[in-house]
Amino acid sequence: MQTTQTQDAHTHFFSRSFYTTLASLSPRKTDPESLVREVVAAARLDLPDGDTAAHRQRWLAEMAKHDVARMVCFASVPQEAEVVATAARESGGRLLPYALINPTDAAAAGFAEKALGSMGFRGLLTFPAMHHFHPGDSLFTPILDALRRHKAPVIVHCGILRVKLRDLFGIPRPYDLSYANPLDIVPAAQRYPDITFVVPHFGGGFLHELLLVGKQCENVWLDTSSSNDWLATMPGRVTLADAFRNALDVFGAERILFGTDSSTFPRGWRSDIRDVQLAALAQAGASDAQVAAIMGGNLARLLPA
């Protein structure tokens, strides 16, 4: 039951600049370029082409292969923003760029305005557990104001956070799950009802809390990305079909975005995740119209061409 208008709401561009940035953050005393090659070889990854156009074309070829009409792609570190913005501008509207923002950085508000303005980013991506803030904090207000001015959505990562490539580069984990509860979104979502807040990975282990938030705030959506291995943390036997069934009951099909969390090559775009999610939707009793909305229609409505 696959729509021919699949649109992926959650992928990482992971250009060469992403890898070199991680190398620069690593405490390992190794030449950055050598470290990049060492990590890529150990993880059996393809090192992205240093030519942004070539890397962009590889992603576009993947999309064509799997019949993906458009996909959100993240600049996963601030240093990657220019590269991702350029790739998106030259993609014919098929790549929809989001920029990572750290609200605790004094320059964050200015960067958010520039990213959503002249750089052409369609939305922002935040990691409260990594940067130690709550979406209701006053320091997030200038970011929300920028989002409102540009009518852009924001992804708020909640729940379990693991970045395998950061681990491979030996970068210490700063993640604090006390900042990762979806309930913390409620004050911001209620103050800014015209902003769409998207929580990825079904809340990453906070499914119950996310369902409460979705019931309270009509402007909070969820995305279905990743392998969803957070299911193992749930009490009892919760399946992906159960998660979809609950999400459909609370959010309705119109506030659920399909995503894969695709990021690296040679694996490329995660058709395996798509297939698992389509099977789970069928088990959950989703109608053809609901599947079409989740798999692409909702992203088309959130981010029109």
mmCIF file of C-alpha atoms in Angstrom:
data_model
loop_
_atom_site.group_PDB
_atom_site.id
_atom_site.type_symbol
_atom_site.label_atom_id
_atom_site.label_comp_id
_atom_site.label_asym_id
_atom_site.label_seq_id
_atom_site.Cartn_x
_atom_site.Cartn_y
_atom_site.Cartn_z
ATOM 1 C CA MET A 1 0.000 0.000 0.000
ATOM 2 C CA GLN A 2 2.576 2.601 -1.116
ATOM 3 C CA THR A 3 1.636 6.033 -2.390
ATOM 4 C CA THR A 4 3.567 7.258 -5.424
ATOM 5 C CA GLN A 5 3.875 10.644 -3.693
ATOM 6 C CA THR A 6 6.059 9.565 -0.774
ATOM 7 C CA GLN A 7 7.588 12.533 1.033
ATOM 8 C CA ASP A 8 10.125 11.971 3.808
ATOM 9 C CA ALA A 9 9.961 14.446 6.703
ATOM 10 C CA HIS A 10 13.199 13.408 8.431
ATOM 11 C CA THR A 11 16.614 12.818 6.828
ATOM 12 C CA HIS A 12 20.175 14.031 7.377
ATOM 13 C CA PHE A 13 22.230 15.331 4.444
ATOM 14 C CA PHE A 14 25.561 14.385 6.124
ATOM 15 C CA SER A 15 27.916 16.142 3.720
ATOM 16 C CA ARG A 16 31.710 16.004 3.919
ATOM 17 C CA SER A 17 31.567 19.163 6.077
ATOM 18 C CA PHE A 18 29.508 17.292 8.669
ATOM 19 C CA TYR A 19 32.248 14.714 9.062
ATOM 20 C CA THR A 20 35.051 17.268 9.208
ATOM 21 C CA THR A 21 33.146 19.243 11.842
ATOM 22 C CA LEU A 22 32.813 16.165 14.029
ATOM 23 C CA ALA A 23 36.528 15.515 13.598
ATOM 24 C CA SER A 24 37.266 19.045 14.804
ATOM 25 C CA LEU A 25 35.132 18.410 17.921
ATOM 26 C CA SER A 26 36.833 15.122 18.717
ATOM 27 C CA PRO A 27 39.241 14.974 21.683
ATOM 28 C CA ARG A 28 41.314 12.415 19.794
ATOM 29 C CA LYS A 29 44.683 13.886 18.876
ATOM 30 C CA THR A 30 44.684 12.896 15.238
ATOM 31 C CA ASP A 31 44.833 14.914 12.048
ATOM 32 C CA PRO A 32 41.146 15.721 11.277
ATOM 33 C CA GLU A 33 41.225 14.402 7.708
ATOM 34 C CA SER A 34 42.931 11.195 8.822
ATOM 35 C CA LEU A 35 40.415 10.814 11.637
ATOM 36 C CA VAL A 36 37.502 11.218 9.224
ATOM 37 C CA ARG A 37 38.882 8.493 6.976
ATOM 38 C CA GLU A 38 39.578 6.237 9.950
ATOM 39 C CA VAL A 39 36.036 6.571 11.319
ATOM 40 C CA VAL A 40 34.398 6.156 7.920
ATOM 41 C CA ALA A 41 36.416 3.013 7.235
ATOM 42 C CA ALA A 42 35.657 1.555 10.690
ATOM 43 C CA ALA A 43 31.944 2.162 10.222
ATOM 44 C CA ARG A 44 32.019 0.847 6.629
ATOM 45 C CA LEU A 45 30.574 4.067 5.287
ATOM 46 C CA ASP A 46 31.157 5.869 2.023
ATOM 47 C CA LEU A 47 32.981 9.146 2.568
ATOM 48 C CA PRO A 48 30.738 11.845 1.057
ATOM 49 C CA ASP A 49 32.116 13.532 -2.038
ATOM 50 C CA GLY A 50 33.719 16.871 -1.203
ATOM 51 C CA ASP A 51 31.788 18.320 -4.133
ATOM 52 C CA THR A 52 28.388 19.355 -2.743
ATOM 53 C CA ALA A 53 26.770 18.993 -6.168
ATOM 54 C CA ALA A 54 27.907 15.377 -6.436
ATOM 55 C CA HIS A 55 26.581 14.528 -2.976
ATOM 56 C CA ARG A 56 23.301 16.259 -3.775
ATOM 57 C CA GLN A 57 22.974 14.268 -6.967
ATOM 58 C CA ARG A 58 23.552 11.052 -5.082
ATOM 59 C CA TRP A 59 20.640 11.858 -2.778
ATOM 60 C CA LEU A 60 18.424 12.861 -5.703
ATOM 61 C CA ALA A 61 19.249 9.599 -7.444
ATOM 62 C CA GLU A 62 18.242 7.706 -4.309
ATOM 63 C CA MET A 63 14.962 9.588 -4.220
ATOM 64 C CA ALA A 64 14.276 8.768 -7.862
ATOM 65 C CA LYS A 65 15.131 5.111 -7.288
ATOM 66 C CA HIS A 66 12.620 4.826 -4.435
ATOM 67 C CA ASP A 67 9.968 7.172 -5.846
ATOM 68 C CA VAL A 68 10.398 9.817 -3.133
ATOM 69 C CA ALA A 69 9.010 13.124 -4.370
ATOM 70 C CA ARG A 70 10.539 15.384 -1.715
ATOM 71 C CA MET A 71 12.397 15.035 1.551
ATOM 72 C CA VAL A 72 13.355 17.216 4.466
ATOM 73 C CA CYS A 73 17.142 17.214 4.895
ATOM 74 C CA PHE A 74 18.897 18.548 7.965
ATOM 75 C CA ALA A 75 22.028 20.595 8.341
ATOM 76 C CA SER A 76 23.006 18.506 11.364
ATOM 77 C CA VAL A 77 25.687 20.930 12.605
ATOM 78 C CA PRO A 78 25.708 24.714 12.114
ATOM 79 C CA GLN A 79 28.872 24.445 10.025
ATOM 80 C CA GLU A 80 26.940 22.422 7.452
ATOM 81 C CA ALA A 81 24.243 25.059 6.932
ATOM 82 C CA GLU A 82 25.704 26.718 3.838
ATOM 83 C CA VAL A 83 26.290 23.374 2.141
ATOM 84 C CA VAL A 84 22.749 22.132 2.790
ATOM 85 C CA ALA A 85 21.216 25.456 1.783
ATOM 86 C CA THR A 86 23.096 25.332 -1.530
ATOM 87 C CA ALA A 87 22.123 21.719 -2.164
ATOM 88 C CA ALA A 88 18.461 22.506 -1.499
ATOM 89 C CA ARG A 89 18.460 25.567 -3.768
ATOM 90 C CA GLU A 90 19.843 23.462 -6.605
ATOM 91 C CA SER A 91 17.554 20.462 -6.064
ATOM 92 C CA GLY A 92 14.533 21.735 -7.968
ATOM 93 C CA GLY A 93 12.485 21.898 -4.772
ATOM 94 C CA ARG A 94 12.998 18.241 -3.893
ATOM 95 C CA LEU A 95 15.227 18.844 -0.860
ATOM 96 C CA LEU A 96 13.593 20.832 1.965
ATOM 97 C CA PRO A 97 16.324 22.147 4.269
ATOM 98 C CA TYR A 98 16.109 22.479 8.070
ATOM 99 C CA ALA A 99 18.894 24.026 10.155
ATOM 100 C CA LEU A 100 20.063 22.886 13.577
ATOM 101 C CA ILE A 101 19.735 25.641 16.164
ATOM 102 C CA ASN A 102 21.190 25.817 19.681
ATOM 103 C CA PRO A 103 19.112 28.337 21.665
ATOM 104 C CA THR A 104 21.765 28.581 24.396
ATOM 105 C CA ASP A 105 24.180 30.123 21.875
ATOM 106 C CA ALA A 106 24.157 33.928 22.025
ATOM 107 C CA ALA A 107 24.158 34.051 18.221
ATOM 108 C CA ALA A 108 21.198 31.669 17.862
ATOM 109 C CA ALA A 109 18.463 34.252 17.307
ATOM 110 C CA GLY A 110 20.422 36.006 14.571
ATOM 111 C CA PHE A 111 21.280 32.717 12.909
ATOM 112 C CA ALA A 112 17.642 31.577 13.023
ATOM 113 C CA GLU A 113 16.524 34.772 11.293
ATOM 114 C CA LYS A 114 19.212 34.437 8.622
ATOM 115 C CA ALA A 115 18.558 30.714 8.102
ATOM 116 C CA LEU A 116 14.817 31.137 7.672
ATOM 117 C CA GLY A 117 15.273 34.294 5.645
ATOM 118 C CA SER A 118 18.066 34.784 3.161
ATOM 119 C CA MET A 119 19.402 31.208 3.363
ATOM 120 C CA GLY A 120 16.049 29.676 2.480
ATOM 121 C CA PHE A 121 15.676 27.094 5.244
ATOM 122 C CA ARG A 122 12.123 25.790 5.607
ATOM 123 C CA GLY A 123 12.316 24.929 9.305
ATOM 124 C CA LEU A 124 14.541 24.494 12.353
ATOM 125 C CA LEU A 125 15.743 21.463 14.296
ATOM 126 C CA THR A 126 16.382 21.502 18.063
ATOM 127 C CA PHE A 127 17.900 19.048 20.575
ATOM 128 C CA PRO A 128 16.920 20.054 24.130
ATOM 129 C CA ALA A 129 18.716 17.059 25.674
ATOM 130 C CA MET A 130 21.954 17.990 23.900
ATOM 131 C CA HIS A 131 21.842 21.732 24.518
ATOM 132 C CA HIS A 132 20.145 21.675 27.931
ATOM 133 C CA PHE A 133 17.100 23.884 27.547
ATOM 134 C CA HIS A 134 13.345 23.551 27.803
ATOM 135 C CA PRO A 135 11.189 24.780 24.900
ATOM 136 C CA GLY A 136 9.268 26.919 27.385
ATOM 137 C CA ASP A 137 12.428 28.753 28.507
ATOM 138 C CA SER A 138 12.701 32.471 27.750
ATOM 139 C CA LEU A 139 15.901 31.920 25.761
ATOM 140 C CA PHE A 140 13.827 29.988 23.199
ATOM 141 C CA THR A 141 11.435 32.899 22.683
ATOM 142 C CA PRO A 142 13.534 34.753 20.043
ATOM 143 C CA ILE A 143 13.746 31.508 18.057
ATOM 144 C CA LEU A 144 9.993 31.059 18.249
ATOM 145 C CA ASP A 145 9.491 34.657 17.177
ATOM 146 C CA ALA A 146 11.619 34.013 14.082
ATOM 147 C CA LEU A 147 9.674 30.853 13.306
ATOM 148 C CA ARG A 148 6.419 32.781 13.578
ATOM 149 C CA ARG A 149 7.639 35.561 11.282
ATOM 150 C CA HIS A 150 8.642 33.068 8.626
ATOM 151 C CA LYS A 151 5.667 30.710 9.159
ATOM 152 C CA ALA A 152 8.095 27.822 9.645
ATOM 153 C CA PRO A 153 7.830 24.619 11.701
ATOM 154 C CA VAL A 154 10.281 23.430 14.337
ATOM 155 C CA ILE A 155 11.352 19.897 15.190
ATOM 156 C CA VAL A 156 11.890 19.315 18.913
ATOM 157 C CA HIS A 157 13.797 16.094 19.518
ATOM 158 C CA CYS A 158 12.530 14.314 22.628
ATOM 159 C CA GLY A 159 13.396 11.051 24.323
ATOM 160 C CA ILE A 160 16.436 8.857 23.772
ATOM 161 C CA LEU A 161 19.256 10.589 21.914
ATOM 162 C CA ARG A 162 22.178 8.738 20.403
ATOM 163 C CA VAL A 163 24.368 9.994 17.593
ATOM 164 C CA LYS A 164 26.507 7.042 16.574
ATOM 165 C CA LEU A 165 28.926 9.074 14.505
ATOM 166 C CA ARG A 166 29.643 11.403 17.430
ATOM 167 C CA ASP A 167 30.429 8.310 19.487
ATOM 168 C CA LEU A 168 32.761 6.984 16.792
ATOM 169 C CA PHE A 169 34.641 10.272 16.818
ATOM 170 C CA GLY A 170 34.995 9.981 20.591
ATOM 171 C CA ILE A 171 32.935 13.099 21.314
ATOM 172 C CA PRO A 172 31.604 13.000 24.912
ATOM 173 C CA ARG A 173 27.866 12.586 25.306
ATOM 174 C CA PRO A 174 26.247 15.693 26.843
ATOM 175 C CA TYR A 175 22.707 14.310 26.586
ATOM 176 C CA ASP A 176 20.464 14.902 29.607
ATOM 177 C CA LEU A 177 17.096 13.168 29.367
ATOM 178 C CA SER A 178 15.612 15.491 31.987
ATOM 179 C CA TYR A 179 15.337 17.980 29.085
ATOM 180 C CA ALA A 180 13.814 15.406 26.723
ATOM 181 C CA ASN A 181 10.182 15.183 27.868
ATOM 182 C CA PRO A 182 7.549 16.202 25.293
ATOM 183 C CA LEU A 183 5.468 17.716 28.097
ATOM 184 C CA ASP A 184 8.003 20.565 28.173
ATOM 185 C CA ILE A 185 6.737 21.679 24.765
ATOM 186 C CA VAL A 186 3.260 22.545 26.049
ATOM 187 C CA PRO A 187 3.990 26.087 27.357
ATOM 188 C CA ALA A 188 5.643 27.111 24.076
ATOM 189 C CA ALA A 189 3.011 25.414 21.914
ATOM 190 C CA GLN A 190 0.217 27.189 23.789
ATOM 191 C CA ARG A 191 1.937 30.590 23.539
ATOM 192 C CA TYR A 192 2.568 30.078 19.811
ATOM 193 C CA PRO A 193 -0.497 28.254 18.460
ATOM 194 C CA ASP A 194 0.410 29.321 14.910
ATOM 195 C CA ILE A 195 3.729 27.404 14.951
ATOM 196 C CA THR A 196 3.810 23.690 14.155
ATOM 197 C CA PHE A 197 5.959 21.746 16.623
ATOM 198 C CA VAL A 198 7.041 18.323 15.353
ATOM 199 C CA VAL A 199 8.281 15.613 17.730
ATOM 200 C CA PRO A 200 10.228 12.871 15.916
ATOM 201 C CA HIS A 201 10.458 9.139 16.575
ATOM 202 C CA PHE A 202 7.039 8.960 18.290
ATOM 203 C CA GLY A 203 8.688 10.789 21.208
ATOM 204 C CA GLY A 204 11.636 8.391 21.468
ATOM 205 C CA GLY A 205 10.336 6.456 24.478
ATOM 206 C CA PHE A 206 7.955 9.132 25.746
ATOM 207 C CA LEU A 207 4.980 7.906 23.715
ATOM 208 C CA HIS A 208 2.460 8.363 26.535
ATOM 209 C CA GLU A 209 3.679 11.884 27.246
ATOM 210 C CA LEU A 210 3.581 12.756 23.557
ATOM 211 C CA LEU A 211 0.018 11.487 23.285
ATOM 212 C CA LEU A 212 -0.937 13.763 26.192
ATOM 213 C CA VAL A 213 0.705 16.711 24.455
ATOM 214 C CA GLY A 214 -1.013 15.875 21.185
ATOM 215 C CA LYS A 215 -4.363 15.801 22.938
ATOM 216 C CA GLN A 216 -3.695 19.165 24.603
ATOM 217 C CA CYS A 217 -2.092 21.050 21.702
ATOM 218 C CA GLU A 218 -3.450 20.864 18.174
ATOM 219 C CA ASN A 219 -0.284 22.440 16.770
ATOM 220 C CA VAL A 220 1.961 19.575 17.916
ATOM 221 C CA TRP A 221 2.612 16.883 15.299
ATOM 222 C CA LEU A 222 4.767 13.768 15.353
ATOM 223 C CA ASP A 223 7.045 12.076 12.867
ATOM 224 C CA THR A 224 7.567 8.354 12.539
ATOM 225 C CA SER A 225 11.274 8.322 11.644
ATOM 226 C CA SER A 226 14.010 5.856 12.599
ATOM 227 C CA SER A 227 14.006 2.154 13.348
ATOM 228 C CA ASN A 228 11.967 3.033 16.448
ATOM 229 C CA ASP A 229 14.033 0.817 18.722
ATOM 230 C CA TRP A 230 12.647 2.883 21.609
ATOM 231 C CA LEU A 231 9.822 0.335 21.601
ATOM 232 C CA ALA A 232 12.074 -1.920 23.688
ATOM 233 C CA THR A 233 11.935 0.614 26.550
ATOM 234 C CA MET A 234 8.141 0.503 26.817
ATOM 235 C CA PRO A 235 6.514 -1.505 29.630
ATOM 236 C CA GLY A 236 4.712 -4.524 28.257
ATOM 237 C CA ARG A 237 4.620 -5.544 24.620
ATOM 238 C CA VAL A 238 4.131 -2.400 22.558
ATOM 239 C CA THR A 239 4.467 -2.816 18.806
ATOM 240 C CA LEU A 240 4.896 -0.223 16.085
ATOM 241 C CA ALA A 241 1.318 -0.990 15.024
ATOM 242 C CA ASP A 242 0.201 -0.141 18.575
ATOM 243 C CA ALA A 243 2.088 3.155 18.391
ATOM 244 C CA PHE A 244 0.427 4.014 15.079
ATOM 245 C CA ARG A 245 -2.995 3.019 16.423
ATOM 246 C CA ASN A 246 -2.594 5.285 19.463
ATOM 247 C CA ALA A 247 -1.208 8.131 17.360
ATOM 248 C CA LEU A 248 -4.119 7.898 14.922
ATOM 249 C CA ASP A 249 -6.580 7.999 17.820
ATOM 250 C CA VAL A 250 -5.024 11.136 19.333
ATOM 251 C CA PHE A 251 -3.367 13.073 16.503
ATOM 252 C CA GLY A 252 -5.504 11.884 13.631
ATOM 253 C CA ALA A 253 -3.797 11.021 10.366
ATOM 254 C CA GLU A 254 -3.431 14.726 9.523
ATOM 255 C CA ARG A 255 -0.779 15.396 12.204
ATOM 256 C CA ILE A 256 1.511 12.431 11.518
ATOM 257 C CA LEU A 257 4.509 12.776 9.199
ATOM 258 C CA PHE A 258 6.315 9.823 7.662
ATOM 259 C CA GLY A 259 10.094 9.868 8.125
ATOM 260 C CA THR A 260 13.020 7.482 7.825
ATOM 261 C CA ASP A 261 16.052 9.183 9.457
ATOM 262 C CA SER A 262 18.105 8.252 6.379
ATOM 263 C CA SER A 263 21.618 9.654 6.610
ATOM 264 C CA THR A 264 24.577 7.667 5.281
ATOM 265 C CA PHE A 265 25.803 5.800 2.244
ATOM 266 C CA PRO A 266 26.080 3.095 0.996
ATOM 267 C CA ARG A 267 22.847 2.368 2.884
ATOM 268 C CA GLY A 268 21.166 5.406 1.323
ATOM 269 C CA TRP A 269 17.452 6.022 1.610
ATOM 270 C CA ARG A 270 15.801 3.630 4.089
ATOM 271 C CA SER A 271 13.217 1.774 2.033
ATOM 272 C CA ASP A 272 13.284 -0.936 4.718
ATOM 273 C CA ILE A 273 11.916 1.537 7.267
ATOM 274 C CA ARG A 274 9.220 2.603 4.818
ATOM 275 C CA ASP A 275 8.157 -1.000 4.307
ATOM 276 C CA VAL A 276 8.018 -1.728 8.045
ATOM 277 C CA GLN A 277 5.932 1.381 8.647
ATOM 278 C CA LEU A 278 3.511 0.587 5.818
ATOM 279 C CA ALA A 279 3.010 -2.893 7.285
ATOM 280 C CA ALA A 280 2.427 -1.425 10.756
ATOM 281 C CA LEU A 281 -0.106 1.057 9.375
ATOM 282 C CA ALA A 282 -1.981 -1.806 7.738
ATOM 283 C CA GLN A 283 -1.973 -3.718 11.032
ATOM 284 C CA ALA A 284 -3.256 -0.601 12.789
ATOM 285 C CA GLY A 285 -6.220 -0.484 10.421
ATOM 286 C CA ALA A 286 -5.268 2.749 8.648
ATOM 287 C CA SER A 287 -7.330 3.554 5.573
ATOM 288 C CA ASP A 288 -5.815 4.275 2.172
ATOM 289 C CA ALA A 289 -6.584 7.973 2.665
ATOM 290 C CA GLN A 290 -4.865 8.000 6.050
ATOM 291 C CA VAL A 291 -1.798 6.251 4.653
ATOM 292 C CA ALA A 292 -1.607 8.725 1.771
ATOM 293 C CA ALA A 293 -1.769 11.656 4.199
ATOM 294 C CA ILE A 294 0.945 10.260 6.463
ATOM 295 C CA MET A 295 3.256 9.134 3.657
ATOM 296 C CA GLY A 296 3.303 12.465 1.864
ATOM 297 C CA GLY A 297 0.143 14.526 1.900
ATOM 298 C CA ASN A 298 0.769 16.082 5.294
ATOM 299 C CA LEU A 299 4.291 17.237 4.464
ATOM 300 C CA ALA A 300 2.997 18.704 1.194
ATOM 301 C CA ARG A 301 0.464 20.674 3.237
ATOM 302 C CA LEU A 302 2.971 21.732 5.919
ATOM 303 C CA LEU A 303 5.650 22.779 3.421
ATOM 304 C CA PRO A 304 3.911 23.643 0.155
ATOM 305 C CA ALA A 305 6.054 23.963 -2.970
#
